[in-house]
mmCIF file of C-alpha atoms in Angstrom:
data_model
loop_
_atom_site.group_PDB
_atom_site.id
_atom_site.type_symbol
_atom_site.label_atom_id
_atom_site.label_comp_id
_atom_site.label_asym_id
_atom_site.label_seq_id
_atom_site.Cartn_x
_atom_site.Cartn_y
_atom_site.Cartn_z
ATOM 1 C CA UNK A 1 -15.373 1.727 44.958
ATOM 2 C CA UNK A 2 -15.617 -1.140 42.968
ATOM 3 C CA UNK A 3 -18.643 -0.127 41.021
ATOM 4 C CA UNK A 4 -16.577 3.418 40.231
ATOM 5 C CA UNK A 5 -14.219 1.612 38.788
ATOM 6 C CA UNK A 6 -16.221 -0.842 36.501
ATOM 7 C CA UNK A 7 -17.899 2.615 35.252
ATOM 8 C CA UNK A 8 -14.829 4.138 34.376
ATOM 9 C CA UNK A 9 -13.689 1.194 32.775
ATOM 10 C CA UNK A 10 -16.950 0.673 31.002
ATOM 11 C CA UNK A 11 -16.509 4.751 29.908
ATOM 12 C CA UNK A 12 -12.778 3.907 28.272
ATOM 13 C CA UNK A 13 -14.181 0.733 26.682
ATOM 14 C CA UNK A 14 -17.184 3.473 24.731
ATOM 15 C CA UNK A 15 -14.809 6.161 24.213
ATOM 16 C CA UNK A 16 -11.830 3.405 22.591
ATOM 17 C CA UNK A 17 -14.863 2.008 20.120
ATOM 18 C CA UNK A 18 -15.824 5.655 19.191
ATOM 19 C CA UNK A 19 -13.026 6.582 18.722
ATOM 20 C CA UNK A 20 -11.958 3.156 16.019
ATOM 21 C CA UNK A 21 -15.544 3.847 14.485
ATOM 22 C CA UNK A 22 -14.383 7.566 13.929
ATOM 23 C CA UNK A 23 -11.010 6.328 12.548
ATOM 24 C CA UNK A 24 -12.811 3.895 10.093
ATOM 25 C CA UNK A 25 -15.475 6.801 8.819
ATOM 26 C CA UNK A 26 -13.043 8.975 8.463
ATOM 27 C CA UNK A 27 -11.150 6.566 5.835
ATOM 28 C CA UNK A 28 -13.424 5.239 3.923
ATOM 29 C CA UNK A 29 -16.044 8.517 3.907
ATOM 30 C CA UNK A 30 -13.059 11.372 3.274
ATOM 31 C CA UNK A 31 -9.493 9.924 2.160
ATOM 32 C CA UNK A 32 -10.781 6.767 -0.162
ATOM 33 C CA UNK A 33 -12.317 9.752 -2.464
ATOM 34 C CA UNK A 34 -9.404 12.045 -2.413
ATOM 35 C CA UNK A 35 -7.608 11.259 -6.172
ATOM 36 C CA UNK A 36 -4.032 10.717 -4.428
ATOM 37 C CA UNK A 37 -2.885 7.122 -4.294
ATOM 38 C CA UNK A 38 -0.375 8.182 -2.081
ATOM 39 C CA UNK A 39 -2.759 9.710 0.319
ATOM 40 C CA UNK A 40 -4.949 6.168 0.164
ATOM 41 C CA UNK A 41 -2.188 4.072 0.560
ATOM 42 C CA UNK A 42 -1.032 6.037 3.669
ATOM 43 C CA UNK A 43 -3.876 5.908 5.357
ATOM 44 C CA UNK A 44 -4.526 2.135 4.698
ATOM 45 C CA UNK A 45 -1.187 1.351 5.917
ATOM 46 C CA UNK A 46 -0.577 3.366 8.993
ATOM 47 C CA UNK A 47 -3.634 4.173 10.135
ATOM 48 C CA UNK A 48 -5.807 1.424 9.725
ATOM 49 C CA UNK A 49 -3.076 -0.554 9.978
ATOM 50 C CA UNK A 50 -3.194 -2.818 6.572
ATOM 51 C CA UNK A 51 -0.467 -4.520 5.081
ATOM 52 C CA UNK A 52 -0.023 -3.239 0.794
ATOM 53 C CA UNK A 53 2.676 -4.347 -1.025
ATOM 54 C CA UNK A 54 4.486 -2.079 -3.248
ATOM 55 C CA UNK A 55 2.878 -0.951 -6.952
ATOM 56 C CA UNK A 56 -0.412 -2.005 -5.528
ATOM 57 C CA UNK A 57 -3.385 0.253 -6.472
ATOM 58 C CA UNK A 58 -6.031 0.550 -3.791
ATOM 59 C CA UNK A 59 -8.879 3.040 -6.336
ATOM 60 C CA UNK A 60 -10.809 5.569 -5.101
ATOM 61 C CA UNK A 61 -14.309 4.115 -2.751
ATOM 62 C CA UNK A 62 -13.083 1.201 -1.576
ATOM 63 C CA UNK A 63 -14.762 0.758 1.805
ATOM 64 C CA UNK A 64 -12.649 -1.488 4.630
ATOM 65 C CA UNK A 65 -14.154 -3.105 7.789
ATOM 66 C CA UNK A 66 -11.457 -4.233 9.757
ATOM 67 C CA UNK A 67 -7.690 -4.524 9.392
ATOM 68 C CA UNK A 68 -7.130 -8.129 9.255
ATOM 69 C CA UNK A 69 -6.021 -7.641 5.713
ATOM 70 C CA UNK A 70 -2.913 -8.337 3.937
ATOM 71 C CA UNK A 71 -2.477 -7.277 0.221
ATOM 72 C CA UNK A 72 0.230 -8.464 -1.964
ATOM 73 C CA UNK A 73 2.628 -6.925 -4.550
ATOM 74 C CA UNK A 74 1.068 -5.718 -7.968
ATOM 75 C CA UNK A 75 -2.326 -5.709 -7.179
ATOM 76 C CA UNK A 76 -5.621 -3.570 -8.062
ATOM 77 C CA UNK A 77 -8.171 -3.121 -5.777
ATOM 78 C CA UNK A 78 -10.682 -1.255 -7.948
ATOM 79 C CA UNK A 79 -13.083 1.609 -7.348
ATOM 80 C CA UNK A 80 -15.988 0.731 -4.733
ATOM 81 C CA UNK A 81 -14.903 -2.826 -3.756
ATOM 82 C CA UNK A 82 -15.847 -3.563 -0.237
ATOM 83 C CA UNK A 83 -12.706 -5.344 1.834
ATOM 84 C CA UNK A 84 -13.901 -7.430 4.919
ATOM 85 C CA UNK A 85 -10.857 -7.460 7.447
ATOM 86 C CA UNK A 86 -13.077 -8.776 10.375
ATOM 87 C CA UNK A 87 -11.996 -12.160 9.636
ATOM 88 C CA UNK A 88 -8.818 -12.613 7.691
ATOM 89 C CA UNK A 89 -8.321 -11.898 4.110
ATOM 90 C CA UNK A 90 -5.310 -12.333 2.101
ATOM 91 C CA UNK A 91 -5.086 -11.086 -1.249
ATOM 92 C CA UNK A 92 -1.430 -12.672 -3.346
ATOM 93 C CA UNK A 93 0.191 -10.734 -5.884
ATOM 94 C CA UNK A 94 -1.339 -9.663 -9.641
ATOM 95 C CA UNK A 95 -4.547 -9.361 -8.301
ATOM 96 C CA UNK A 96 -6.835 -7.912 -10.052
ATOM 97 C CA UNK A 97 -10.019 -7.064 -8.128
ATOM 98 C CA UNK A 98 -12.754 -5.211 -11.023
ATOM 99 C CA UNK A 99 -15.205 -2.369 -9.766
ATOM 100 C CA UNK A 100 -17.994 -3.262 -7.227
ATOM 101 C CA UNK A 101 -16.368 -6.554 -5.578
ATOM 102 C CA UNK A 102 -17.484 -7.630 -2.584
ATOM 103 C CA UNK A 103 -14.941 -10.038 -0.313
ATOM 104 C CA UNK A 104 -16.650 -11.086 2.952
ATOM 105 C CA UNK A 105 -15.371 -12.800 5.441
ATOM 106 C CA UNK A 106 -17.892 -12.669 8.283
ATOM 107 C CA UNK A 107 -21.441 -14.272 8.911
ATOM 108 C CA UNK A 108 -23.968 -14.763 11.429
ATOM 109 C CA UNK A 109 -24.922 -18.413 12.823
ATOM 110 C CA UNK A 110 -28.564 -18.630 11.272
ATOM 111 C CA UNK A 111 -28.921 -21.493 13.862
ATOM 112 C CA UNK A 112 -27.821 -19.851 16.694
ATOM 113 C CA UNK A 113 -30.322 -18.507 19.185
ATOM 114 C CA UNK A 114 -28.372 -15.046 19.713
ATOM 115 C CA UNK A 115 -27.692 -14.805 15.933
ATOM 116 C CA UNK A 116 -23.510 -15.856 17.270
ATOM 117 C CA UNK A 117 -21.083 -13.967 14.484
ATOM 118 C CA UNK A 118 -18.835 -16.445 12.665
ATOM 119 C CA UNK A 119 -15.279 -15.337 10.829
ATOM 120 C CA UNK A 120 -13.857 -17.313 8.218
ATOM 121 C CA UNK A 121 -11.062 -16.615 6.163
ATOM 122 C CA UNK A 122 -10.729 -15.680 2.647
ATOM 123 C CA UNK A 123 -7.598 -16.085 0.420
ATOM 124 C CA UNK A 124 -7.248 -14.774 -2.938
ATOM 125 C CA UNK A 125 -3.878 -16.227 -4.312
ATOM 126 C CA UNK A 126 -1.630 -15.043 -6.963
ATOM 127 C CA UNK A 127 -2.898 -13.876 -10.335
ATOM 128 C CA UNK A 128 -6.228 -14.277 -9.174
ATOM 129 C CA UNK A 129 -9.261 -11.865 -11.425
ATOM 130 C CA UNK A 130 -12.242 -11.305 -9.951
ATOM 131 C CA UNK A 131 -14.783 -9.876 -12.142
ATOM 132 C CA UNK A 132 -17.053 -6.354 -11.790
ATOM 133 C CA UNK A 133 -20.192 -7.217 -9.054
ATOM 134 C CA UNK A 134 -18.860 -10.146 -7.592
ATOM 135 C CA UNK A 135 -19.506 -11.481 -4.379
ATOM 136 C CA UNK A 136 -16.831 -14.021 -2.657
ATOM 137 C CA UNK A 137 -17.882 -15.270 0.167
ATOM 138 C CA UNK A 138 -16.811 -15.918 3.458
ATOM 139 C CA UNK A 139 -14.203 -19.324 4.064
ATOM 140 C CA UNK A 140 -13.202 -19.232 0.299
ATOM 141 C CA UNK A 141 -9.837 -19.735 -1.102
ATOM 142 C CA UNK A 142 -9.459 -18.650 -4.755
ATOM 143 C CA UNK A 143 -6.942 -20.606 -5.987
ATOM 144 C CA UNK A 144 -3.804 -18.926 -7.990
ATOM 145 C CA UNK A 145 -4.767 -18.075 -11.498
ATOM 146 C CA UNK A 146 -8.006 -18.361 -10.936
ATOM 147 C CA UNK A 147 -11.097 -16.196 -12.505
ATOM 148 C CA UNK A 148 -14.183 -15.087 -11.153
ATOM 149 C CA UNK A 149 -17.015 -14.098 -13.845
ATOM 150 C CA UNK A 150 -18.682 -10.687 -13.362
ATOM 151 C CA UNK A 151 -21.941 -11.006 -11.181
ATOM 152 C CA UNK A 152 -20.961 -14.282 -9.626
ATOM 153 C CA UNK A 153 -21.386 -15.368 -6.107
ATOM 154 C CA UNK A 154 -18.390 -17.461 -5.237
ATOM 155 C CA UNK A 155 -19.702 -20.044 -2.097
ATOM 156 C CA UNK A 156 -16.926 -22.482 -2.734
ATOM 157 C CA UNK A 157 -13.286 -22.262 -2.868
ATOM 158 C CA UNK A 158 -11.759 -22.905 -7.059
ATOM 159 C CA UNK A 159 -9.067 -25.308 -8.074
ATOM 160 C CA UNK A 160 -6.177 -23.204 -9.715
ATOM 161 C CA UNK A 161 -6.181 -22.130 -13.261
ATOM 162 C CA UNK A 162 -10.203 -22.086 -13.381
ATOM 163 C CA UNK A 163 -12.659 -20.138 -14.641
ATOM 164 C CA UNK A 164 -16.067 -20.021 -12.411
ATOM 165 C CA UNK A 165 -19.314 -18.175 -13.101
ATOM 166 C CA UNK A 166 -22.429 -17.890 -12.047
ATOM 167 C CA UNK A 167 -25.202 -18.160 -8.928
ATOM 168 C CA UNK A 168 -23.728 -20.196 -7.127
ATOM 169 C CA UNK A 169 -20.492 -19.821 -9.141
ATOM 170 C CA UNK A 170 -19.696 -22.999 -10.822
ATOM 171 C CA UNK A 171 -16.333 -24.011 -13.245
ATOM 172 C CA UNK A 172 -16.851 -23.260 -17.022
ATOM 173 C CA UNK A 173 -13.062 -23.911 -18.404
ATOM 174 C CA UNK A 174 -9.723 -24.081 -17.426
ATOM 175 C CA UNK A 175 -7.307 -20.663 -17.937
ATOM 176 C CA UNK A 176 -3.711 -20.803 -19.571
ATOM 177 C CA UNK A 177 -1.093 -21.647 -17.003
ATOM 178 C CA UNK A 178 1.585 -19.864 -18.119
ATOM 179 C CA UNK A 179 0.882 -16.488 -16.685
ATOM 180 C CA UNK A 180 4.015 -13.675 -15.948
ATOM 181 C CA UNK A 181 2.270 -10.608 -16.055
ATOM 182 C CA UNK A 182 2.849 -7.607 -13.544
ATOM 183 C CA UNK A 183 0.191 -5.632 -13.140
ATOM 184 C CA UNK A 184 0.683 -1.972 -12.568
ATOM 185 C CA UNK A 185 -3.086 0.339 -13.017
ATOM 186 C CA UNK A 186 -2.720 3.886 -11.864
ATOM 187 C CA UNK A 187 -5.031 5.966 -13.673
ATOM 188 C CA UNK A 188 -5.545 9.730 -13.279
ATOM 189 C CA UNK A 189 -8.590 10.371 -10.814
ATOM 190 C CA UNK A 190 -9.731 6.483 -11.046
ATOM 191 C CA UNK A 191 -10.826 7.035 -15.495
ATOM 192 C CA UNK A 192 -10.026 4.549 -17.984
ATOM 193 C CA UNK A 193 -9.327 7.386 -20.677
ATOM 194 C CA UNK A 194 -6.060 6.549 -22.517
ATOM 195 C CA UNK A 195 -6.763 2.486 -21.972
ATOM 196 C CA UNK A 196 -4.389 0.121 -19.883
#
């Protein structure tokens, strides 16, 4: 009897993770191309679960693994960023996040005999611009105001108001302080036509 019940069990456990993998596909292969913010943003909220503040843009491809992400007011996730929620990752407010980003926040133990998974947090604070084709990696906190240069791999957290770049990404100058912008990017079917 026992052994009928450990299969049964073992049956719900398959069907539970097929049915999260299906959930997940769905997503990120159908809804994150449909040109309807509203249709994205429902989704990401209430059925994967994520936490977007209001006048956020999440743009069409952007591919999420995991839900253990919160995303502030203002923000811009552009077009065919990858979002990590395995681990956390917190994104602030004013965020702007170009085309082709990569945030990860899980890794494998390269020392560990079964290859053990490690999560680490990232946290991407207030006003916070991460250029096109970078790569943040996982445990980094990019401080508020900072920016990321396009093509860099960020392996370290920043100091606020900074301006990194590079492989590994390294500080180059310091950025104004005195920032109060809102950002608000909603363009027709993810095109830059008409400008800002």
């Amino acid at each position: 009897m026992n052994g009928i019940f450990r299969k049964c069990m073992s049956a719900v456990r398959r069907f539970l993770r097929f049915f999260e993998a299906a959930k997940y596909y769905t997503v990120n292969a159908v809804v994150m191309h449909v040109p309807l913010y509203s249709l994205r943003h429902f989704c990401i909220r209430h059925v994967l679960g994520i936490t977007v503040g209001g006048k956020t843009a999440i743009h069409m491809g952007v591919f999420v693994t995991g839900n253990n992400i919160s995303i502030g007011e203002n923000s811009i996730i552009n077009r065919r960023c990858y979002l990590d929620g395995r681990g956390e990752l917190l994104i602030g407010d004013n965020v702007s996040v170009s085309p082709d980003v990569y945030v990860i926040t899980a890794t494998h133990d390269l020392d560990d005999e079964r290859f053990k998974a490690v999560l680490r947090s990232v946290n991407i604070e207030d006003y916070v611009w991460i250029g096109a084709r970078a790569i943040i990696l996982p445990g980094v906190t990019l401080a508020r105001g900072s920016v990321v240069g396009a093509g860099s791999v960020v392996t370290r957290s920043t100091e606020p108001f900074t301006v990194v770049a590079g492989n590994p990404a390294r500080k180059i100058k310091d950025r104004s302080e005195t920032l109060t912008y809102q950002l608000r990017y909603f363009p027709w079917f993810d095109t830059d036509i008409g400008g800002l």
